[in-house]
Tab-separated table of C-alpha atoms in Angstrom:
chain	number	residue	atom	x	y	z
J	1	MET	CA	151.945	129.120	56.443
J	2	ARG	CA	151.697	125.406	56.100
J	3	ILE	CA	151.054	123.149	53.039
J	4	ARG	CA	148.530	119.768	53.444
J	5	ALA	CA	146.801	117.863	51.282
J	6	ALA	CA	143.080	118.751	50.806
J	7	THR	CA	140.430	116.713	52.031
J	8	ALA	CA	137.011	117.164	50.707
J	9	ASP	CA	136.436	119.491	54.306
J	10	ASP	CA	138.386	122.082	51.937
J	11	TRP	CA	136.294	122.442	49.410
J	12	PRO	CA	134.068	125.145	50.752
J	13	ALA	CA	137.081	127.326	51.712
J	14	ILE	CA	138.433	127.182	48.290
J	15	TRP	CA	135.501	127.660	45.818
J	16	PRO	CA	134.643	130.865	46.688
J	17	PHE	CA	138.139	132.275	45.500
J	18	LEU	CA	138.728	129.548	42.507
J	19	ARG	CA	135.720	131.072	41.321
J	20	GLU	CA	136.461	134.676	41.963
J	21	ILE	CA	139.700	133.995	39.680
J	22	VAL	CA	137.899	131.713	37.376
J	23	ALA	CA	135.285	134.046	36.384
J	24	ALA	CA	137.615	136.827	36.132
J	25	GLY	CA	138.633	135.201	32.888
J	26	GLU	CA	142.146	137.176	33.477
J	27	THR	CA	144.394	133.856	34.387
J	28	PHE	CA	142.990	130.786	33.787
J	29	THR	CA	141.904	129.187	30.601
J	30	TRP	CA	138.597	127.640	32.005
J	31	ASP	CA	134.595	128.883	31.050
J	32	ARG	CA	134.161	132.117	32.972
J	33	ASP	CA	130.826	130.590	34.252
J	34	ALA	CA	131.950	126.973	35.049
J	35	THR	CA	129.495	125.645	37.830
J	36	GLU	CA	130.691	124.681	41.155
J	37	ALA	CA	129.618	120.805	40.181
J	38	ALA	CA	131.739	121.000	37.037
J	39	THR	CA	134.546	122.750	38.708
J	40	ARG	CA	135.061	120.617	41.804
J	41	PRO	CA	136.473	117.407	40.171
J	42	MET	CA	138.970	119.176	37.962
J	43	TRP	CA	140.306	120.609	41.474
J	44	MET	CA	139.820	118.120	43.673
J	45	LEU	CA	142.373	115.402	42.351
J	46	GLU	CA	141.947	111.685	42.826
J	47	PRO	CA	145.724	109.670	42.403
J	48	PRO	CA	147.763	109.939	40.451
J	49	GLY	CA	146.525	113.792	40.751
J	50	HIS	CA	147.427	115.564	44.096
J	51	THR	CA	145.650	118.443	45.562
J	52	VAL	CA	147.302	120.268	48.359
J	53	VAL	CA	145.798	123.722	50.512
J	54	ALA	CA	148.276	126.434	52.040
J	55	VAL	CA	146.883	127.383	54.815
J	56	ASP	CA	147.480	129.926	57.378
J	57	ASP	CA	148.158	129.394	61.301
J	58	ASP	CA	144.366	129.909	62.668
J	59	ALA	CA	143.354	127.069	59.816
J	60	THR	CA	142.336	129.618	57.102
J	61	VAL	CA	142.738	128.648	53.384
J	62	LEU	CA	144.972	131.263	51.658
J	63	GLY	CA	145.711	129.221	48.629
J	64	THR	CA	145.661	125.868	46.971
J	65	ALA	CA	146.984	123.588	44.147
J	66	LYS	CA	146.160	121.033	42.054
J	67	MET	CA	149.779	118.646	40.427
J	68	ASN	CA	148.808	115.807	38.376
J	69	PRO	CA	150.594	114.107	35.207
J	70	ASN	CA	150.758	116.383	32.114
J	71	HIS	CA	150.507	113.580	29.450
J	72	MET	CA	150.227	109.596	29.416
J	73	GLY	CA	152.132	106.926	28.291
J	74	GLY	CA	155.719	107.834	26.861
J	75	ALA	CA	155.388	111.667	28.268
J	76	SER	CA	153.680	110.439	31.587
J	77	HIS	CA	157.055	111.642	33.572
J	78	ILE	CA	156.019	115.076	32.869
J	79	ALA	CA	154.214	117.007	35.738
J	80	GLY	CA	151.370	119.615	35.198
J	81	ALA	CA	150.191	122.028	38.298
J	82	SER	CA	147.762	125.023	38.368
J	83	PHE	CA	148.056	127.554	41.477
J	84	MET	CA	145.300	129.281	43.071
J	85	VAL	CA	146.069	131.628	45.642
J	86	ASP	CA	143.171	133.701	47.462
J	87	PRO	CA	142.988	137.231	46.049
J	88	GLY	CA	142.602	138.556	49.733
J	89	HIS	CA	145.399	137.143	50.366
J	90	ALA	CA	148.319	137.830	47.863
J	91	GLY	CA	151.596	139.162	48.271
J	92	ARG	CA	152.665	136.849	51.555
J	93	GLY	CA	154.635	134.136	48.690
J	94	VAL	CA	151.691	131.789	49.147
J	95	GLY	CA	152.023	131.101	45.713
J	96	ARG	CA	155.757	130.715	45.906
J	97	ALA	CA	155.032	127.951	48.715
J	98	LEU	CA	152.924	126.187	46.678
J	99	GLY	CA	155.144	126.349	43.761
J	100	GLU	CA	157.739	124.951	45.644
J	101	HIS	CA	155.441	122.324	47.123
J	102	ALA	CA	154.489	120.982	43.527
J	103	LEU	CA	157.904	120.975	42.237
J	104	ASP	CA	159.322	118.844	45.654
J	105	TRP	CA	155.892	116.571	44.988
J	106	ALA	CA	156.778	116.380	41.709
J	107	ARG	CA	160.143	114.759	42.265
J	108	ALA	CA	159.192	112.650	45.199
J	109	GLN	CA	156.793	111.019	42.813
J	110	GLY	CA	159.459	110.545	39.859
J	111	TYR	CA	158.572	112.957	37.114
J	112	ARG	CA	161.598	114.604	34.975
J	113	ALA	CA	160.182	117.976	33.927
J	114	MET	CA	157.057	119.833	34.898
J	115	GLN	CA	154.857	121.886	32.249
J	116	PHE	CA	152.962	124.583	32.382
J	117	ASN	CA	150.259	124.321	29.432
J	118	ALA	CA	148.720	127.921	29.447
J	119	VAL	CA	150.376	131.045	31.658
J	120	VAL	CA	148.512	134.029	30.079
J	121	GLU	CA	151.357	136.479	29.010
J	122	THR	CA	149.744	139.288	30.806
J	123	ASN	CA	149.913	137.444	33.636
J	124	THR	CA	153.445	138.848	34.762
J	125	ALA	CA	153.492	138.071	38.646
J	126	ALA	CA	152.918	134.461	37.672
J	127	VAL	CA	155.476	134.782	34.873
J	128	ALA	CA	158.048	136.213	37.332
J	129	LEU	CA	157.331	133.613	39.912
J	130	TRP	CA	157.818	130.731	37.846
J	131	ARG	CA	161.213	131.836	35.855
J	132	SER	CA	162.243	132.818	39.414
J	133	LEU	CA	161.605	128.968	40.498
J	134	GLY	CA	163.595	128.053	37.080
J	135	PHE	CA	161.033	127.664	34.658
J	136	GLU	CA	161.534	128.905	31.233
J	137	VAL	CA	158.956	130.292	28.676
J	138	LEU	CA	159.070	127.290	26.172
J	139	ALA	CA	157.181	128.482	23.561
J	140	THR	CA	154.428	131.688	23.594
J	141	LEU	CA	151.416	130.846	21.283
J	142	PRO	CA	150.508	133.862	19.277
J	143	GLU	CA	146.898	135.214	20.518
J	144	GLY	CA	146.316	132.145	22.279
J	145	PHE	CA	144.535	133.879	25.386
J	146	HIS	CA	141.401	136.306	24.679
J	147	HIS	CA	141.676	138.280	27.377
J	148	PRO	CA	138.486	140.203	28.390
J	149	GLN	CA	140.567	143.615	28.757
J	150	GLN	CA	143.611	143.365	26.341
J	151	GLY	CA	142.052	141.184	23.593
J	152	TYR	CA	144.211	138.375	22.270
J	153	VAL	CA	147.352	137.954	24.032
J	154	GLY	CA	150.111	135.217	23.837
J	155	LEU	CA	150.075	132.263	25.629
J	156	HIS	CA	153.183	130.823	27.283
J	157	ILE	CA	153.859	127.318	27.496
J	158	MET	CA	156.287	127.324	30.439
J	159	PHE	CA	158.388	124.471	31.589
J	160	ARG	CA	161.797	122.978	33.445
J	161	ARG	CA	163.362	120.095	34.059
J	162	LEU	CA	163.186	118.146	37.360
V	1	MET	CA	138.808	107.961	-0.779
V	2	ARG	CA	136.433	110.126	1.151
V	3	ILE	CA	136.278	111.676	4.445
V	4	ARG	CA	132.878	111.381	6.654
V	5	ALA	CA	131.775	111.724	9.937
V	6	ALA	CA	132.340	108.142	12.008
V	7	THR	CA	129.553	106.652	13.737
V	8	ALA	CA	129.596	103.807	16.351
V	9	ASP	CA	129.699	101.384	13.270
V	10	ASP	CA	133.028	102.548	12.618
V	11	TRP	CA	134.484	101.645	15.954
V	12	PRO	CA	134.721	98.044	14.929
V	13	ALA	CA	137.078	98.946	12.089
V	14	ILE	CA	139.259	101.519	13.919
V	15	TRP	CA	139.922	99.862	16.981
V	16	PRO	CA	142.186	97.015	15.385
V	17	PHE	CA	144.722	99.158	13.856
V	18	LEU	CA	144.341	102.116	16.768
V	19	ARG	CA	145.234	99.388	19.214
V	20	GLU	CA	148.142	98.375	16.537
V	21	ILE	CA	149.352	102.508	17.002
V	22	VAL	CA	148.742	102.663	20.375
V	23	ALA	CA	150.325	99.530	21.721
V	24	ALA	CA	154.007	100.139	19.675
V	25	GLY	CA	154.075	102.837	22.099
V	26	GLU	CA	155.987	105.307	19.221
V	27	THR	CA	154.084	107.964	18.154
V	28	PHE	CA	151.179	108.142	20.633
V	29	THR	CA	151.212	109.415	24.390
V	30	TRP	CA	148.615	106.795	25.358
V	31	ASP	CA	148.982	104.001	27.840
V	32	ARG	CA	150.361	101.699	25.845
V	33	ASP	CA	148.156	98.886	27.060
V	34	ALA	CA	144.979	101.046	26.882
V	35	THR	CA	141.599	98.993	26.847
V	36	GLU	CA	139.109	99.378	24.201
V	37	ALA	CA	136.632	100.334	26.878
V	38	ALA	CA	138.682	103.234	27.947
V	39	THR	CA	139.949	104.275	24.754
V	40	ARG	CA	136.483	104.386	22.614
V	41	PRO	CA	135.482	107.715	24.318
V	42	MET	CA	138.507	108.926	24.026
V	43	TRP	CA	139.088	108.560	20.044
V	44	MET	CA	134.942	108.584	19.403
V	45	LEU	CA	133.909	112.257	20.311
V	46	GLU	CA	130.765	113.852	21.357
V	47	PRO	CA	130.159	118.202	20.368
V	48	PRO	CA	132.030	120.098	20.762
V	49	GLY	CA	134.502	117.341	19.488
V	50	HIS	CA	134.329	115.684	16.082
V	51	THR	CA	135.773	112.290	14.963
V	52	VAL	CA	135.558	111.256	10.951
V	53	VAL	CA	137.149	108.355	9.184
V	54	ALA	CA	138.962	108.240	5.902
V	55	VAL	CA	136.813	105.503	3.496
V	56	ASP	CA	137.870	103.695	0.814
V	57	ASP	CA	135.456	103.271	-2.515
V	58	ASP	CA	134.748	99.746	-0.935
V	59	ALA	CA	134.134	101.318	2.451
V	60	THR	CA	137.534	99.951	3.779
V	61	VAL	CA	138.099	102.599	7.196
V	62	LEU	CA	141.471	103.746	6.034
V	63	GLY	CA	142.456	106.121	8.851
V	64	THR	CA	140.472	108.198	11.561
V	65	ALA	CA	141.204	111.519	13.085
V	66	LYS	CA	139.445	113.443	15.900
V	67	MET	CA	139.447	117.139	16.254
V	68	ASN	CA	138.192	119.326	19.723
V	69	PRO	CA	139.191	122.334	21.762
V	70	ASN	CA	142.478	122.315	22.485
V	71	HIS	CA	141.935	124.310	25.690
V	72	MET	CA	138.710	125.516	27.090
V	73	GLY	CA	137.774	130.023	28.171
V	74	GLY	CA	140.027	132.161	27.254
V	75	ALA	CA	142.206	129.909	24.420
V	76	SER	CA	139.107	127.665	23.009
V	77	HIS	CA	139.580	129.545	19.698
V	78	ILE	CA	142.527	126.860	19.530
V	79	ALA	CA	141.757	123.534	18.247
V	80	GLY	CA	143.534	120.215	18.589
V	81	ALA	CA	142.948	117.214	16.547
V	82	SER	CA	144.925	113.356	16.395
V	83	PHE	CA	145.183	111.161	14.089
V	84	MET	CA	145.512	107.179	13.253
V	85	VAL	CA	146.084	105.957	9.611
V	86	ASP	CA	145.608	101.871	9.350
V	87	PRO	CA	149.457	101.298	8.878
V	88	GLY	CA	148.409	98.895	6.049
V	89	HIS	CA	146.906	101.371	3.860
V	90	ALA	CA	149.673	104.028	4.707
V	91	GLY	CA	151.771	105.949	1.735
V	92	ARG	CA	147.867	106.450	-0.260
V	93	GLY	CA	148.166	110.055	1.433
V	94	VAL	CA	145.122	109.155	3.963
V	95	GLY	CA	147.078	111.242	6.741
V	96	ARG	CA	147.519	114.373	4.423
V	97	ALA	CA	143.941	114.405	3.760
V	98	LEU	CA	142.949	113.801	7.505
V	99	GLY	CA	144.832	116.855	7.998
V	100	GLU	CA	143.441	119.063	5.210
V	101	HIS	CA	140.173	117.986	6.696
V	102	ALA	CA	140.361	118.476	9.910
V	103	LEU	CA	142.071	122.353	8.927
V	104	ASP	CA	138.303	123.121	7.298
V	105	TRP	CA	136.722	121.827	9.568
V	106	ALA	CA	138.503	123.865	12.479
V	107	ARG	CA	137.818	126.806	10.245
V	108	ALA	CA	134.636	126.081	9.898
V	109	GLN	CA	133.863	125.930	13.329
V	110	GLY	CA	135.020	129.099	13.964
V	111	TYR	CA	138.827	128.125	15.819
V	112	ARG	CA	141.598	130.749	14.578
V	113	ALA	CA	144.572	128.374	15.824
V	114	MET	CA	145.355	124.435	15.462
V	115	GLN	CA	147.872	123.279	18.454
V	116	PHE	CA	149.573	120.137	18.639
V	117	ASN	CA	150.412	119.070	22.089
V	118	ALA	CA	152.579	116.186	21.197
V	119	VAL	CA	154.240	114.740	18.208
V	120	VAL	CA	157.423	112.737	18.660
V	121	GLU	CA	160.222	114.033	16.738
V	122	THR	CA	161.161	110.351	15.765
V	123	ASN	CA	158.223	110.389	13.820
V	124	THR	CA	159.467	112.258	10.995
V	125	ALA	CA	156.705	111.419	8.591
V	126	ALA	CA	154.306	113.368	10.823
V	127	VAL	CA	156.440	116.056	11.310
V	128	ALA	CA	157.423	116.469	7.609
V	129	LEU	CA	153.804	115.928	6.988
V	130	TRP	CA	152.408	118.810	9.153
V	131	ARG	CA	155.222	121.376	8.302
V	132	SER	CA	154.092	120.624	4.697
V	133	LEU	CA	150.340	121.762	6.086
V	134	GLY	CA	151.315	124.972	7.583
V	135	PHE	CA	152.517	123.919	10.674
V	136	GLU	CA	155.736	125.092	12.879
V	137	VAL	CA	157.266	123.673	15.657
V	138	LEU	CA	156.543	126.023	17.999
V	139	ALA	CA	158.635	124.308	21.155
V	140	THR	CA	160.092	121.269	21.551
V	141	LEU	CA	159.735	119.481	25.274
V	142	PRO	CA	163.535	117.998	25.758
V	143	GLU	CA	163.356	114.203	26.564
V	144	GLY	CA	159.527	114.950	26.799
V	145	PHE	CA	159.208	111.098	25.386
V	146	HIS	CA	160.223	107.767	26.328
V	147	HIS	CA	160.674	105.925	22.987
V	148	PRO	CA	160.665	102.401	23.332
V	149	GLN	CA	163.607	101.332	21.127
V	150	GLN	CA	165.223	104.936	21.093
V	151	GLY	CA	164.904	106.001	24.781
V	152	TYR	CA	164.422	110.138	25.554
V	153	VAL	CA	163.664	112.138	22.854
V	154	GLY	CA	161.946	115.144	22.139
V	155	LEU	CA	158.312	115.971	21.827
V	156	HIS	CA	157.526	118.360	19.710
V	157	ILE	CA	154.020	121.299	20.106
V	158	MET	CA	153.337	122.299	16.476
V	159	PHE	CA	151.431	124.870	15.919
V	160	ARG	CA	149.084	127.178	13.097
V	161	ARG	CA	146.642	130.050	12.468
V	162	LEU	CA	143.686	129.395	10.574
């Protein structure tokens, strides 16, 4: 597996699993029925944002991440990032590799911290992964997320210094 | 003082004090040198957002607030809001009146909570005002804001249920 900058040619490989993840409505605070046209510019970022893909030896896209300033002005030293791993390639360390890459990218760009604004508390695999990469749950918005099966659950804000 | 929906005609009265507040760089996480063209659509919101002005008996604009969904999808029941009071009209309860209005608006729109993403901890008047309106500091991003005089200070995330 290697991670490289995403290009416009990668979008057709990203969209099917991104749509599946967003439509499930369990982990992302996005409209579940967001169109491809609305979603593409939200994921395929222009600078100062950055979007990458994790690809297999045969060039299959396994997952993707986007990273960007989380705030502007006097708080623009805090980065944010989002991650999507193709469910068909789960359990292979793709999310971890993308997370490590995002941290490296943010450090190289001069950010001082990374903040995740909305990690659904029932997404325990993600919460555990981010904890293992040095993030802490700084706060939990009570009933901050409406899960399609579990109803209102907490929404974590996770943070780590770089 | 009364509070009403802002119209395009209000922008020329808003921009001078909004620019002054943003340029000071002490309370807003916006680019200090943001242009009028870039700033106007960030403040004068289209639905589902909403922008209001507080006006005096002689129609002078004393302050303004914008309110909007803070998240999308499964977290779109959490509202956000931002407030600007003309420094020339500080100390008259304009911020409190706008805050109460924003809470009423959010309740009427069916939001279940309001979250402020970035309240600079040295902006003690604002922190005290929001506390008095039922908000709590849910978390503080350590060194989350670079204050032009005080250097890195904390950035509060404030929250209240509706």
